XYZ file of C-alpha atoms in Angstrom:
718
model
C 139.669 111.570 75.312
C 137.320 109.001 73.842
C 135.842 108.436 77.282
C 135.225 112.162 77.754
C 133.608 112.455 74.297
C 131.313 109.573 75.215
C 130.281 111.408 78.346
C 129.517 114.560 76.362
C 127.461 112.494 73.924
C 125.575 110.854 76.748
C 124.913 114.251 78.281
C 123.294 115.363 75.042
C 121.100 112.262 74.993
C 120.165 112.633 78.671
C 118.105 115.838 78.947
C 118.812 118.021 81.950
C 116.096 117.532 84.519
C 114.235 120.652 85.520
C 113.297 121.620 89.062
C 110.233 123.819 88.571
C 109.197 123.647 92.222
C 112.519 124.995 93.533
C 112.727 127.715 90.872
C 109.147 128.957 91.287
C 108.836 132.561 92.535
C 106.503 131.484 95.361
C 109.037 128.950 96.633
C 111.870 131.454 96.441
C 109.790 133.971 98.370
C 109.133 131.323 101.034
C 112.843 130.522 101.265
C 113.806 134.174 101.698
C 111.224 134.498 104.481
C 112.921 131.590 106.246
C 116.528 132.786 105.908
C 115.636 136.316 107.037
C 115.142 134.917 110.540
C 118.684 133.508 110.734
C 121.711 134.884 112.497
C 125.266 134.435 111.281
C 126.930 131.291 112.529
C 130.660 131.044 113.115
C 132.820 128.292 114.602
C 135.855 128.369 116.842
C 139.087 126.468 116.212
C 137.585 123.313 117.777
C 134.555 123.483 115.476
C 132.102 124.550 118.171
C 129.334 126.867 116.895
C 129.550 130.546 117.796
C 126.542 132.757 117.199
C 126.981 136.329 116.048
C 124.260 138.925 116.599
C 124.477 139.997 112.942
C 121.248 139.187 111.061
C 121.614 137.137 107.914
C 120.416 139.957 105.677
C 122.983 142.322 107.199
C 125.958 140.102 106.388
C 128.175 140.248 103.339
C 127.747 138.079 100.255
C 130.499 135.597 101.137
C 129.370 135.334 104.760
C 125.827 134.633 103.569
C 127.057 131.876 101.269
C 129.036 130.284 104.101
C 125.973 130.365 106.375
C 123.754 128.897 103.668
C 126.189 126.034 103.084
C 126.423 125.383 106.834
C 122.636 125.214 107.083
C 122.480 122.970 104.030
C 124.920 120.609 105.729
C 123.769 120.702 109.361
C 120.343 122.360 109.522
C 116.977 120.681 109.923
C 114.970 119.647 106.872
C 113.161 122.985 106.591
C 116.326 125.096 106.807
C 118.209 122.791 104.435
C 115.503 123.222 101.848
C 115.415 126.991 102.250
C 119.213 127.201 101.992
C 119.249 125.228 98.744
C 116.557 127.433 97.197
C 118.371 130.663 98.118
C 121.707 129.328 96.889
C 120.001 128.558 93.589
C 119.407 132.284 93.062
C 123.170 132.865 92.987
C 125.815 131.939 90.398
C 126.597 128.232 90.664
C 130.342 128.828 90.559
C 130.142 130.930 93.748
C 128.959 128.083 95.966
C 128.820 124.823 93.977
C 132.476 123.711 94.331
C 132.445 124.493 98.078
C 129.164 122.652 98.538
C 130.601 119.566 96.855
C 133.334 119.458 99.485
C 130.794 119.113 102.322
C 129.890 115.454 102.761
C 126.646 116.202 104.597
C 125.109 118.093 101.663
C 127.126 116.818 98.721
C 124.290 114.792 97.195
C 121.805 117.684 97.140
C 124.410 120.075 95.748
C 125.583 117.685 93.009
C 122.020 116.960 91.944
C 121.123 120.650 91.828
C 124.255 121.504 89.833
C 123.588 118.785 87.270
C 119.962 119.779 86.796
C 121.035 123.345 86.155
C 123.714 122.483 83.613
C 126.872 122.919 85.692
C 130.071 121.375 84.279
C 133.604 121.207 85.591
C 135.598 123.562 83.364
C 138.976 121.836 83.759
C 138.194 118.108 84.011
C 135.561 115.549 83.161
C 132.420 117.712 83.190
C 130.198 115.536 85.392
C 132.819 113.982 87.641
C 131.103 115.586 90.633
C 128.327 112.963 90.343
C 130.713 110.279 91.643
C 130.799 107.893 93.436
C 128.377 105.655 91.559
C 129.824 102.173 92.094
C 130.327 102.001 95.868
C 127.492 100.224 97.633
C 126.365 102.534 100.432
C 123.696 102.051 103.072
C 120.750 101.985 103.081
C 120.602 99.174 100.552
C 116.806 99.212 100.201
C 115.594 102.169 98.154
C 112.066 100.919 97.608
C 109.732 97.923 97.467
C 107.237 97.163 94.716
C 104.348 94.772 94.159
C 102.820 94.108 90.720
C 99.662 92.146 89.922
C 99.137 90.672 86.460
C 96.048 88.514 86.262
C 96.690 85.405 88.329
C 100.443 86.136 88.473
C 102.262 88.788 90.460
C 105.796 89.937 91.128
C 107.780 91.533 93.937
C 110.247 94.309 93.170
C 113.173 95.326 95.347
C 114.881 98.588 94.362
C 118.422 98.368 95.769
C 121.199 100.918 95.929
C 121.982 102.515 92.581
C 125.424 100.852 92.613
C 123.741 97.494 91.899
C 121.482 98.695 89.087
C 122.201 98.722 85.358
C 122.376 102.211 83.904
C 119.369 101.735 81.636
C 116.520 104.156 81.098
C 113.321 103.200 82.882
C 109.735 104.331 82.776
C 108.311 107.832 83.113
C 105.591 109.322 85.271
C 102.625 111.168 83.759
C 103.717 114.832 83.619
C 100.878 115.904 85.919
C 102.272 113.746 88.739
C 105.695 115.384 88.743
C 104.458 118.318 90.821
C 103.065 116.119 93.605
C 105.012 115.765 96.869
C 107.016 112.539 97.145
C 104.689 110.067 98.926
C 105.200 107.252 101.396
C 103.499 104.788 99.065
C 102.605 105.046 95.376
C 99.870 102.950 93.775
C 98.985 102.644 90.099
C 95.811 100.936 88.853
C 95.499 100.312 85.126
C 91.698 100.147 85.560
C 90.121 101.527 88.704
C 87.392 98.964 89.384
C 89.319 95.751 88.476
C 92.446 97.013 90.197
C 90.664 97.803 93.442
C 88.890 94.475 93.341
C 92.200 92.641 92.841
C 93.647 94.475 95.844
C 90.631 93.544 97.949
C 90.921 89.898 96.936
C 94.675 89.853 97.449
C 94.547 89.539 101.238
C 91.259 87.764 101.764
C 88.574 90.291 100.850
C 87.245 92.880 103.277
C 88.896 91.191 106.290
C 92.437 91.210 104.918
C 94.110 94.196 103.275
C 91.235 96.685 103.747
C 91.060 95.863 107.452
C 94.819 96.395 107.796
C 94.732 99.666 105.880
C 91.812 100.912 107.929
C 94.047 100.954 111.016
C 96.241 103.614 109.463
C 95.755 107.345 109.914
C 93.273 108.057 107.088
C 95.084 105.378 105.093
C 91.876 103.429 104.546
C 90.454 106.250 102.406
C 90.857 104.395 99.144
C 89.409 101.018 100.058
C 87.023 102.042 102.821
C 85.278 104.718 100.749
C 85.711 103.585 97.157
C 85.154 99.945 98.100
C 81.464 100.283 99.033
C 80.873 102.365 95.935
C 82.305 99.553 93.827
C 79.886 97.126 95.452
C 76.965 99.397 94.631
C 78.122 99.671 91.020
C 78.026 103.448 90.791
C 81.426 104.224 89.282
C 80.485 103.586 85.665
C 82.272 106.691 84.418
C 85.464 105.898 86.308
C 85.557 102.100 86.371
C 87.917 101.742 83.412
C 90.032 104.804 84.108
C 93.703 104.598 84.980
C 94.280 105.832 88.538
C 97.337 106.838 90.552
C 97.134 106.919 94.348
C 99.733 108.702 96.487
C 99.597 107.944 100.208
C 101.341 110.051 102.854
C 101.999 108.412 106.214
C 102.362 110.017 109.610
C 103.866 113.496 109.262
C 107.570 113.657 110.178
C 109.122 117.111 110.368
C 109.253 119.096 107.112
C 107.474 116.508 105.001
C 104.118 116.102 103.255
C 101.214 116.002 105.676
C 99.304 112.779 106.118
C 96.551 112.019 103.631
C 95.819 110.243 100.349
C 95.865 111.770 96.865
C 94.041 110.087 93.965
C 94.865 111.239 90.421
C 92.669 110.247 87.465
C 94.460 111.088 84.185
C 92.671 112.175 81.050
C 89.475 114.064 80.358
C 86.616 113.276 82.720
C 83.043 114.488 83.013
C 82.791 117.965 84.477
C 83.981 118.495 88.022
C 80.481 119.109 89.355
C 79.113 116.041 87.581
C 81.872 113.930 89.090
C 81.160 115.325 92.564
C 77.435 114.634 92.229
C 78.169 111.136 90.934
C 80.278 110.431 94.002
C 77.575 111.764 96.300
C 74.892 109.556 94.773
C 76.852 106.534 95.928
C 76.572 107.626 99.583
C 72.887 107.614 100.525
C 73.654 108.329 104.211
C 74.814 111.881 103.469
C 72.413 114.627 104.607
C 72.500 118.410 104.454
C 74.771 120.440 102.172
C 76.637 117.951 100.013
C 79.107 119.966 97.962
C 80.445 123.436 97.422
C 83.072 125.203 95.343
C 85.677 127.267 97.157
C 88.674 129.323 96.092
C 91.984 128.531 97.718
C 94.730 131.157 97.912
C 98.377 130.616 98.748
C 99.000 134.128 100.102
C 101.354 134.950 97.216
C 98.838 135.627 94.458
C 97.990 132.039 93.518
C 94.371 130.848 93.358
C 92.700 127.484 92.697
C 89.045 126.435 92.366
C 88.331 123.361 94.512
C 85.100 121.399 94.891
C 84.549 120.057 98.392
C 82.314 117.010 98.788
C 81.116 115.920 102.207
C 80.905 112.160 102.655
C 80.592 109.689 105.515
C 84.374 109.595 105.932
C 84.854 113.354 105.958
C 85.386 115.983 103.288
C 86.823 115.069 99.885
C 88.569 117.811 97.911
C 88.421 117.725 94.085
C 90.738 119.732 91.869
C 90.567 119.698 88.074
C 94.025 120.376 86.682
C 95.913 119.945 83.432
C 96.029 116.297 82.529
C 93.430 115.000 84.980
C 91.511 115.349 88.226
C 92.832 115.137 91.793
C 90.820 113.799 94.734
C 92.172 114.103 98.281
C 90.915 113.423 101.790
C 93.116 116.123 103.344
C 93.682 119.717 102.374
C 97.459 119.979 102.804
C 98.593 117.426 100.163
C 96.228 118.907 97.581
C 97.487 122.423 98.312
C 101.006 121.179 97.574
C 99.720 120.121 94.135
C 97.624 123.231 93.476
C 100.430 125.694 94.309
C 104.243 125.587 93.979
C 105.541 124.001 97.165
C 108.969 123.789 98.822
C 108.336 120.100 99.566
C 110.335 117.486 97.660
C 108.312 116.520 94.584
C 108.349 113.512 92.304
C 109.975 115.710 89.644
C 113.081 115.661 91.851
C 112.943 111.864 92.106
C 112.734 111.081 88.403
C 115.578 108.553 88.464
C 113.883 106.620 91.263
C 110.519 106.816 89.495
C 112.157 105.559 86.296
C 113.543 102.500 88.093
C 110.234 101.856 89.869
C 108.151 102.168 86.702
C 110.544 99.859 84.853
C 108.763 97.124 86.791
C 105.553 97.728 84.846
C 104.498 95.312 82.106
C 101.817 95.759 79.420
C 99.509 93.448 81.362
C 100.110 94.901 84.844
C 96.752 95.546 86.483
C 97.923 97.090 89.744
C 101.287 98.205 91.118
C 102.288 99.366 94.575
C 105.587 100.956 95.571
C 106.723 101.740 99.121
C 109.331 104.495 99.532
C 111.581 104.107 102.591
C 112.048 106.986 104.995
C 115.830 106.602 104.670
C 116.655 106.246 100.993
C 115.098 107.073 97.631
C 116.654 110.514 98.002
C 119.248 112.763 96.436
C 122.055 110.203 96.852
C 120.141 107.641 94.781
C 119.323 110.236 92.111
C 122.941 111.379 91.849
C 124.401 107.878 91.576
C 121.743 106.722 89.115
C 122.318 109.709 86.841
C 126.054 109.016 86.853
C 125.564 105.353 85.976
C 123.317 106.285 83.076
C 125.850 108.790 81.793
C 128.539 106.088 81.887
C 126.261 103.392 80.472
C 127.122 101.148 83.430
C 125.885 97.568 83.340
C 125.402 94.868 85.971
C 125.493 91.328 84.497
C 124.362 88.277 86.458
C 125.150 84.546 86.344
C 123.526 81.527 87.927
C 125.394 79.493 90.573
C 123.566 76.159 91.046
C 126.230 74.848 93.445
C 125.263 77.129 96.344
C 121.572 76.141 96.217
C 122.274 73.162 98.493
C 122.870 75.613 101.360
C 119.300 76.971 101.058
C 116.996 74.475 102.815
C 113.290 74.483 102.028
C 112.503 75.260 105.663
C 112.021 78.388 107.716
C 110.224 81.579 106.764
C 112.564 82.411 103.883
C 115.546 80.727 102.242
C 117.333 81.993 99.140
C 120.304 81.210 96.896
C 121.906 83.898 94.729
C 124.338 83.582 91.854
C 127.203 85.812 90.722
C 127.136 89.488 89.819
C 125.740 91.944 92.390
C 126.099 89.296 95.109
C 129.819 89.982 95.503
C 129.241 93.707 96.075
C 126.450 92.965 98.560
C 128.601 90.596 100.600
C 131.635 92.848 100.617
C 129.505 95.764 101.801
C 127.858 93.634 104.504
C 131.207 92.484 105.898
C 133.157 95.721 105.759
C 133.605 98.587 108.217
C 131.720 101.473 106.610
C 133.014 104.192 108.930
C 135.875 104.711 111.288
C 133.482 104.847 114.229
C 136.139 106.124 116.620
C 135.361 109.147 118.827
C 137.512 112.237 118.428
C 140.169 112.895 121.051
C 139.074 115.669 123.394
C 141.417 118.689 123.338
C 143.321 119.743 126.402
C 141.559 122.471 128.417
C 142.451 125.953 127.245
C 142.387 129.282 129.007
C 144.429 131.482 131.294
C 144.820 128.820 133.984
C 147.562 126.204 133.529
C 146.618 122.601 132.848
C 146.598 120.578 136.062
C 148.615 117.370 136.301
C 145.459 115.338 136.921
C 143.871 116.846 133.810
C 146.894 115.992 131.680
C 147.012 112.434 133.059
C 143.295 111.920 132.316
C 143.820 113.254 128.794
C 146.801 110.936 128.261
C 144.779 107.922 129.476
C 142.016 108.822 127.025
C 144.577 109.205 124.230
C 146.171 105.814 124.972
C 142.797 104.052 125.201
C 141.744 105.541 121.879
C 145.012 104.458 120.279
C 144.477 100.888 121.515
C 140.937 100.879 120.119
C 142.187 102.099 116.765
C 144.877 99.428 116.735
C 142.363 96.700 117.596
C 139.976 97.917 114.920
C 142.739 98.013 112.340
C 143.674 94.445 113.249
C 140.065 93.308 112.875
C 139.839 94.968 109.475
C 142.948 93.138 108.294
C 141.717 89.786 109.601
C 138.307 90.263 108.015
C 139.917 91.258 104.725
C 142.082 88.144 104.818
C 138.993 85.984 105.440
C 137.154 87.530 102.512
C 140.123 86.706 100.319
C 139.614 83.010 101.114
C 135.941 83.005 100.099
C 134.382 82.718 96.651
C 131.770 85.483 96.763
C 130.223 84.623 93.401
C 127.213 83.195 95.196
C 125.582 82.984 98.611
C 122.751 81.263 100.466
C 120.501 82.877 103.028
C 118.068 81.511 105.618
C 115.655 83.384 107.868
C 113.996 81.190 110.445
C 111.965 83.754 112.383
C 113.073 85.020 115.782
C 115.096 83.504 118.596
C 113.151 83.457 121.858
C 115.045 84.761 124.911
C 115.730 82.580 127.904
C 113.039 82.836 130.647
C 113.839 85.252 133.438
C 114.835 84.004 136.871
C 112.880 85.033 139.968
C 115.489 87.678 140.793
C 115.375 89.086 137.272
C 111.579 89.233 137.290
C 111.712 91.155 140.574
C 114.345 93.521 139.144
C 112.200 94.099 136.077
C 109.147 94.918 138.213
C 111.215 97.367 140.300
C 112.547 99.023 137.173
C 109.061 99.420 135.694
C 107.935 101.160 138.880
C 111.019 103.396 138.725
C 110.142 104.462 135.171
C 106.894 105.925 136.510
C 108.298 107.564 139.638
C 111.699 108.766 138.374
C 112.008 108.415 134.572
C 115.336 110.259 134.423
C 117.026 107.887 136.864
C 115.529 104.918 135.029
C 116.907 106.181 131.703
C 120.349 106.654 133.292
C 120.353 103.093 134.686
C 119.344 101.702 131.329
C 122.011 103.712 129.503
C 124.693 102.293 131.804
C 123.309 98.733 131.576
C 122.616 98.524 135.271
C 119.240 96.813 134.888
C 119.679 93.179 135.938
C 117.633 91.639 133.107
C 118.493 90.545 129.570
C 122.197 91.219 129.959
C 121.745 94.812 131.069
C 118.924 95.724 128.697
C 115.273 96.269 129.519
C 113.966 94.320 126.517
C 115.211 90.959 125.216
C 116.344 92.634 122.009
C 115.734 91.779 118.385
C 117.469 88.478 117.700
C 116.494 87.177 114.254
C 117.386 83.586 113.446
C 119.566 84.189 110.374
C 122.133 82.040 108.590
C 124.458 82.939 105.716
C 126.207 80.356 103.559
C 129.375 81.418 101.708
C 131.339 79.252 99.256
C 134.997 78.640 100.095
C 137.712 78.712 97.451
C 139.001 75.283 96.478
C 141.637 73.966 98.875
C 141.324 76.857 101.348
C 139.016 75.225 103.913
C 141.733 74.806 106.546
C 142.741 78.449 106.306
C 139.109 79.538 106.571
C 138.617 77.429 109.703
C 141.681 78.964 111.355
C 140.718 82.509 110.354
C 137.141 82.277 111.690
C 138.251 80.516 114.900
C 140.612 83.421 115.574
C 138.171 86.157 114.544
C 134.949 84.954 116.231
C 136.009 85.416 119.900
C 137.232 88.928 119.109
C 133.918 89.914 117.550
C 131.585 88.423 120.168
C 132.011 88.255 123.918
C 130.572 85.336 125.863
C 131.096 81.664 126.620
C 132.659 79.769 123.732
C 131.018 76.392 123.082
C 131.696 73.667 120.492
C 129.698 70.549 119.734
C 129.628 68.115 116.810
C 126.665 68.552 114.486
C 127.804 65.638 112.313
C 130.965 63.619 111.952
C 133.741 66.012 111.027
C 131.426 69.069 111.208
C 131.813 70.857 114.571
C 129.373 73.681 115.344
C 130.800 76.647 117.265
C 128.713 79.217 119.111
C 129.110 82.075 121.601
C 126.598 81.988 124.448
C 125.645 85.555 125.439
C 123.181 86.947 127.973
C 120.866 87.910 125.109
C 118.952 85.649 122.733
C 121.716 86.408 120.200
C 124.066 83.387 119.974
C 126.495 83.868 117.064
C 127.486 80.515 115.554
C 129.610 79.200 112.712
C 130.514 75.926 111.044
C 132.420 74.708 107.988
C 130.719 71.937 106.020
C 132.599 70.874 102.908
C 133.102 73.928 100.716
C 130.526 76.155 102.465
C 131.125 78.430 105.482
C 127.979 78.913 107.591
C 127.633 82.060 109.727
C 124.510 82.381 111.881
C 122.933 84.459 114.627
C 121.968 81.333 116.574
C 122.805 77.641 116.459
C 119.310 76.536 115.358
C 119.549 78.554 112.144
C 123.040 77.136 111.551
C 121.728 73.587 112.032
C 118.924 74.176 109.527
C 121.424 75.317 106.877
C 123.834 72.485 107.653
C 120.987 70.009 107.169
C 120.535 71.250 103.614
C 124.258 71.172 102.836
C 124.662 67.613 104.118
C 121.533 66.339 102.364
C 119.580 65.799 105.573
C 116.790 68.186 104.519
C 115.288 69.235 101.157
C 116.990 72.228 99.572
C 116.673 74.458 96.517
C 119.242 72.266 94.767
C 116.631 69.513 94.431
C 115.204 71.172 91.280
C 117.499 72.567 88.530
C 117.296 76.247 87.582
C 119.330 78.712 85.514
C 117.927 81.823 87.196
C 120.225 84.283 88.934
C 118.463 83.655 92.232
C 115.863 81.390 93.776
C 113.971 81.488 97.061
C 111.513 79.409 99.071
C 108.973 81.504 100.977
C 106.471 80.624 103.686
C 104.066 83.519 103.106
C 102.017 83.571 106.349
C 105.049 83.065 108.553
C 107.217 85.591 106.691
C 104.449 88.221 106.811
C 104.045 87.708 110.566
C 107.790 87.929 111.226
C 108.179 91.005 109.001
C 105.376 92.716 110.873
C 107.130 91.964 114.171
C 110.343 93.483 112.791
C 108.650 96.664 111.521
C 106.668 97.172 114.716
C 109.747 96.652 116.884
C 111.752 99.132 114.808
C 109.121 101.868 115.012
C 108.573 101.336 118.729
C 112.305 101.377 119.378
C 112.779 104.791 117.744
C 109.624 106.368 119.162
C 107.432 105.843 116.104
C 110.098 107.000 113.677
C 110.305 110.576 114.963
C 111.852 112.629 117.723
C 110.587 112.338 121.291
C 111.444 114.751 124.052
C 111.366 114.242 127.806
C 108.099 115.643 129.180
C 106.062 114.869 126.066
C 103.613 111.952 125.982
C 105.534 108.890 124.883
C 104.325 107.525 121.516
C 102.194 104.432 121.944
C 102.438 101.110 120.186
C 99.204 101.985 118.369
C 101.009 104.694 116.394
C 103.625 102.203 115.239
C 100.909 99.698 114.307
C 99.030 102.377 112.356
C 102.092 103.327 110.332
C 102.986 99.707 109.571
C 99.427 98.993 108.445
C 99.106 102.125 106.336
C 102.480 101.841 104.613
C 103.224 98.114 104.436
C 99.702 96.672 104.680
C 99.416 95.732 100.979
C 102.937 94.308 100.865
C 102.424 92.153 103.951
C 99.044 91.063 102.634
C 100.597 89.911 99.366
C 103.305 87.975 101.184
C 100.720 86.276 103.373
C 98.485 85.401 100.414
C 101.399 83.704 98.664
C 101.441 80.639 100.916
C 104.518 78.428 100.570
C 105.966 78.980 97.107
C 109.247 78.986 95.236
C 110.270 82.362 93.834
C 112.586 83.117 90.907
C 114.801 86.218 91.191
C 116.238 88.258 88.303
C 117.981 91.637 88.062
C 116.339 94.053 85.598
C 116.258 97.793 84.978
C 113.657 97.902 87.761
C 115.910 96.241 90.330
C 115.534 92.718 91.681
C 112.253 91.147 90.592
C 110.911 88.019 92.304
C 108.270 86.014 90.447
C 106.498 83.057 92.109
C 106.678 79.832 90.125
């Protein structure tokens, strides 16, 4: 009972978060317009969708609720949003408990119920916010960069399960109505902050040049930068500024563009517009005008449009400050209630991000991942704050010897969240087994050949389940032999693939011609790994040179060696090879057709697991004292790292570009449409991660100290 009373007390202290955008009449009218176009959806006994001709508005109340919950769980982003808004017009008890039982929409439902005061009547009132301690993927919920004079810090916002349940910062109220951006930037003082960003990556040739490649992403530095040089922003130079950047549009999301918000009272809107125009002497003709925007539902807004060399800037004076935008759509989402996800619905994430601010922070940049920083993070973070959860950390100097001062990045972490990270990295998150196909049904009897094929499929699936269960048990036994209160990590760039033979080069040329003449046949060959290059793949594949060092429990080295020797051939298929790295330290690897060559070794009390033998050798050199390591200098910090800035920035850029190119620029691509080019991927990397990569590059080779705070993991160069 004491625990329940504590939860009630915490609920009183934690105010319920409002959702003005979802409850606005304009948004509800939009949602009803969307659902009116639906038809009732039913499913057969096998779960296959069946469409009824009955319109949504002609169905009964319970049938409508079932359809809304189905759309919330399986619909696209637009329909999911509309379903949630319409459900919010109905009593929470009619649909909330059923929505919580649907895994696909549970996070959105739980968050909506909490923000509207729903409590379980017969149990712990906010139990529906669980789970809050299980580390789920994605682990990265955001990246931050903070500049403070000559010093700066990196911020990594991990899964809520690793964060202490402490209150963080708060956004200015005027920002809460803005759509959630791709990147968020805060400048304590406009002119010094912009100048620091320009200097961060080598002046006009570094960060500004990278940002300029993005789709309108160079608005801030390309247009405000010259004005700073001319010294014409006297009235705004010392103002605090918030910049919200929206990357390439993806489905039902904010349109691309950049929003600048200047809090506080400013000179009149017309004076500000004229002041901006005076800084652009190349402008001719009509320079500004005031227009009235309407949202079609009775809302109006007065906007000043200023024509500059880079296009039209839109200025909107609102409560709390002035908005400037290079595109119309993002500013409309601020001027009128919008169904888009706003920062008001991401207050827990914003609180963690803003916890990274310090009194002397001049400029801060946060990057929001496309997967993450969503309803699941909000739900888990709220639960942890209600429970007052904490996440202590301890230093582990002994593992630092496994982090050599070589490669692009090496790190050593102590105890605390490290154990949860390692257990999550080495576990099976999902069953991953396909469902058994049902026997054919109908009036005709099942043929003997059909039954035999079904039985073969059933037996094969049973064997796969048995093998997977065995692997899970072996992996669990191995984890029980390790001391996970610390770990070392090494990233040594990328492993180059073996050069192609003459026959493989000819096969690759033939396949490239086939992609132009018969793309469907080429896709089928690639899907069935019938292309005779790179082990059945068209590209060499991403093969990072990674190594992980894990401490072994005292006296359990022999058991660890036997467990890994038994497990490794089952996990990776290829030629098993063993060679001595040093006396008594054999190095084992699996030679595959790809550049990926999984390797392992046991050196003293440290187990080394690597993606290739060169990374394993680099870590073994540190353990055996053959190379300098982080253990050479004492430290009581939770974590330490050695970073080669230029090399790490280059390798990170390769990773991001490869990811975006591999999934068609991050969006859907249909046969018959023009295939997205590499330029689109490069533009998105530059516009979203340009400042972060620039800061990493400008660092040079430095040691970094890592601590866990209310803002996540913070890395400060020493």
